[in-house]
PDB file of C-alpha atoms in Angstrom:
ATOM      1  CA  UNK V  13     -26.266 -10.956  -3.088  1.00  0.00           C
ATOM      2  CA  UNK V  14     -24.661  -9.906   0.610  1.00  0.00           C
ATOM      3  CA  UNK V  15     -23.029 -12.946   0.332  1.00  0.00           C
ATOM      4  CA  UNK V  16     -21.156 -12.603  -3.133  1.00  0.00           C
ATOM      5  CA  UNK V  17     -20.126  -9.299  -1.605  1.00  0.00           C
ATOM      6  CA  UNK V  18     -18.335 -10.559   1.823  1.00  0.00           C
ATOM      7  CA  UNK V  19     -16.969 -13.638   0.036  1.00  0.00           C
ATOM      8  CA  UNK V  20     -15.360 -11.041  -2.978  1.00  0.00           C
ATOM      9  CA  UNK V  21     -14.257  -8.591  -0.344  1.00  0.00           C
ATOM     10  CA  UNK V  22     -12.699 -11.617   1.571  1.00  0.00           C
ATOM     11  CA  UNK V  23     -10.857 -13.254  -1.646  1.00  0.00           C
ATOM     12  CA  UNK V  24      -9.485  -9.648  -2.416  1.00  0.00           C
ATOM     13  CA  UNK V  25      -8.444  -8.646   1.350  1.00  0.00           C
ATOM     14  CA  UNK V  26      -6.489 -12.681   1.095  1.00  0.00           C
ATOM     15  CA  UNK V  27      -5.151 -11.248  -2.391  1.00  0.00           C
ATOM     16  CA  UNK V  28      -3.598  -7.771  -0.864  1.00  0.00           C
ATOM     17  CA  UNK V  29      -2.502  -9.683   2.109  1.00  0.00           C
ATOM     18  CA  UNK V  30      -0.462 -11.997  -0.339  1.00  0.00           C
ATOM     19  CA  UNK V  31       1.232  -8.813  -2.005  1.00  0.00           C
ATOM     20  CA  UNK V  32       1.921  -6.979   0.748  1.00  0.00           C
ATOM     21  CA  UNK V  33       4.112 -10.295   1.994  1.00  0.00           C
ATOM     22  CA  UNK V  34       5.722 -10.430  -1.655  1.00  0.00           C
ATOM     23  CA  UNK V  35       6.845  -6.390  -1.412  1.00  0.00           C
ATOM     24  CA  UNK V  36       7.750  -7.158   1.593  1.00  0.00           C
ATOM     25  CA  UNK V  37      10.573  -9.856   0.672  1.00  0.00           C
ATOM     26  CA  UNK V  38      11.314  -7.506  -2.574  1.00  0.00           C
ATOM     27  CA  UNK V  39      12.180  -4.658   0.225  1.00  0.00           C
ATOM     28  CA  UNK V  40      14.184  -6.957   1.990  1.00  0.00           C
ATOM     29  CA  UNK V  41      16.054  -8.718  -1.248  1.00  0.00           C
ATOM     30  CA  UNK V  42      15.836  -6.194  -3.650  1.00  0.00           C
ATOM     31  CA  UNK V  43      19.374  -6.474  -5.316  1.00  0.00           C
ATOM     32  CA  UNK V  44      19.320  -2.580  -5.704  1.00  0.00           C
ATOM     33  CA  UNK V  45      17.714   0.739  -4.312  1.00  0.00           C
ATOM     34  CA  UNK V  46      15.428   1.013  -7.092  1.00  0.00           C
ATOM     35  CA  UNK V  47      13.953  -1.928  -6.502  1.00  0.00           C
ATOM     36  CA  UNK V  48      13.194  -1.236  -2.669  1.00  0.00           C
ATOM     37  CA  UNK V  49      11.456   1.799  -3.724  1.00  0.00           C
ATOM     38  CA  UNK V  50       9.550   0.316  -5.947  1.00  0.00           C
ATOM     39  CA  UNK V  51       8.250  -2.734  -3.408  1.00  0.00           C
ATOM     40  CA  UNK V  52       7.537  -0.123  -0.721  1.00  0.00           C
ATOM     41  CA  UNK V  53       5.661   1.754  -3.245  1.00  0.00           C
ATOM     42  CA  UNK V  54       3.701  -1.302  -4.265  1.00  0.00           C
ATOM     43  CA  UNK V  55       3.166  -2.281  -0.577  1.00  0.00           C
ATOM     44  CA  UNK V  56       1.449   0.953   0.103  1.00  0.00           C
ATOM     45  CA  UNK V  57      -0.600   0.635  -2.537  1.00  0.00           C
ATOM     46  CA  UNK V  58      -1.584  -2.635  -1.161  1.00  0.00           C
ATOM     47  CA  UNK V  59      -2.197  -1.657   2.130  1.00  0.00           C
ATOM     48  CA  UNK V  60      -4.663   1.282   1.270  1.00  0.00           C
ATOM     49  CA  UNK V  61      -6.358  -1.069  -0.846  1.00  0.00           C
ATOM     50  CA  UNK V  62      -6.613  -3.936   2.104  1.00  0.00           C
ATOM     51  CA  UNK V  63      -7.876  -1.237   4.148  1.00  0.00           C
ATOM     52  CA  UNK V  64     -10.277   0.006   1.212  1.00  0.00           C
ATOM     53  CA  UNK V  65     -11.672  -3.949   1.443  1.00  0.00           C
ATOM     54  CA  UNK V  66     -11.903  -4.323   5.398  1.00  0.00           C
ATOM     55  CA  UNK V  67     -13.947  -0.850   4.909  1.00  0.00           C
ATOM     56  CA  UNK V  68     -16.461  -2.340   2.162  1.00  0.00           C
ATOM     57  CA  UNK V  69     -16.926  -5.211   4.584  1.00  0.00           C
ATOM     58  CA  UNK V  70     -17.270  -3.724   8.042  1.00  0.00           C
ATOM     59  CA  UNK V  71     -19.455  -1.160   6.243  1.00  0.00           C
ATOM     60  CA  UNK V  72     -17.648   1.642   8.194  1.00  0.00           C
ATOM     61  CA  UNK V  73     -16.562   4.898   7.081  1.00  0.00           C
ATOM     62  CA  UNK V  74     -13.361   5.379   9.234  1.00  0.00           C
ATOM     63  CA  UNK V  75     -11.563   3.080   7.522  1.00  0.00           C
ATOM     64  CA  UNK V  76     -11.532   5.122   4.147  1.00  0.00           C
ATOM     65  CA  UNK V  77      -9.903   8.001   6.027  1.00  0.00           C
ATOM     66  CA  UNK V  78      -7.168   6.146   7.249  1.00  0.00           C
ATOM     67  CA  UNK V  79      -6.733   4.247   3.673  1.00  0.00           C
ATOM     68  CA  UNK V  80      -6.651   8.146   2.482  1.00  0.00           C
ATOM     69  CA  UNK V  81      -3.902   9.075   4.912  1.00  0.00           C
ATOM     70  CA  UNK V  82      -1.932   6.035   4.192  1.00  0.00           C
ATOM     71  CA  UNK V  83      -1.976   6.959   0.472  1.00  0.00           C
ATOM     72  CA  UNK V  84      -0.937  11.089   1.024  1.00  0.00           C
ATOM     73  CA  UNK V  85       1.825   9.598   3.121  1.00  0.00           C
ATOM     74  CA  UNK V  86       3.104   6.763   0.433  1.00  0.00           C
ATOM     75  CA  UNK V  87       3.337   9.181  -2.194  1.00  0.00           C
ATOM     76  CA  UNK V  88       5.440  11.875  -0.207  1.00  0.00           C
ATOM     77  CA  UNK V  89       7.291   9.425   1.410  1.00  0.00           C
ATOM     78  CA  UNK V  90       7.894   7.473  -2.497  1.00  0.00           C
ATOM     79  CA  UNK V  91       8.608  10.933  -4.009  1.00  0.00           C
ATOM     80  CA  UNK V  92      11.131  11.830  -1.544  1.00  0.00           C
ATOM     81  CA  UNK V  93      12.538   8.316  -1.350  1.00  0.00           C
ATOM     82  CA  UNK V  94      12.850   9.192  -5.561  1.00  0.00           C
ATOM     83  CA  UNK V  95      14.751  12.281  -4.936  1.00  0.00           C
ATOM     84  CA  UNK V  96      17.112  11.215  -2.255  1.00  0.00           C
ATOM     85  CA  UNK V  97      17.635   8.053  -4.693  1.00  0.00           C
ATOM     86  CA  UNK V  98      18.523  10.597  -8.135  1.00  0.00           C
ATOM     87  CA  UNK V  99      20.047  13.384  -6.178  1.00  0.00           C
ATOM     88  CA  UNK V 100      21.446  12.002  -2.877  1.00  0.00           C
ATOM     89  CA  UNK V 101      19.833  14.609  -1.002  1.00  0.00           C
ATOM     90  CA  UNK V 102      16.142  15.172  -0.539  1.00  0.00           C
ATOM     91  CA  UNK V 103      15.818  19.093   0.133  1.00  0.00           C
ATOM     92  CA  UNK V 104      17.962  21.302  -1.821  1.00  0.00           C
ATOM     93  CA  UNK V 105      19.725  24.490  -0.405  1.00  0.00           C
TER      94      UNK V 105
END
């Protein structure tokens, strides 16, 4: 049963790996703004979710804090990125 469990963990930490590399050549390419937001959006999703795995199968708890922090962060930095993208500023006077 341990088994099943590192190999799954394993195939899923190969699978975020693999999006995180495809958001990051939609940042890079992304023929407009809209699409970088949404492939840095994506990659942060990815990258609390490859830290999620590692934490399942290390069987440590510090790596769900960090995967927490990375998530607080890609949502104010995605909802600012948003903002500055409809309004051209991001805090109004």
């Amino acid at each position: 049963m341990l088994d099943y469990i590192s190999l799954a963990t394993q195939f899923a930490a190969l699978c975020f790996a693999l999006g995180i590399v495809i958001c990051t050549i939609r940042i890079f390419k992304g023929p407009s703004p809209q699409d970088r937001a949404w492939g840095l959006d994506a990659m942060y999703v990815n990258c609390m979710l490859l830290i999620l795995t590692l934490g399942m199968q290390f069987r440590t708890s510090w790596y769900y804090d960090i995967a927490l922090l990375i998530a607080l962060f890609g949502f104010v930095g995605t909802a600012a990125l948003a903002k500055f993208l409809l309004r051209g500023e991001v805090i109004e006077p």
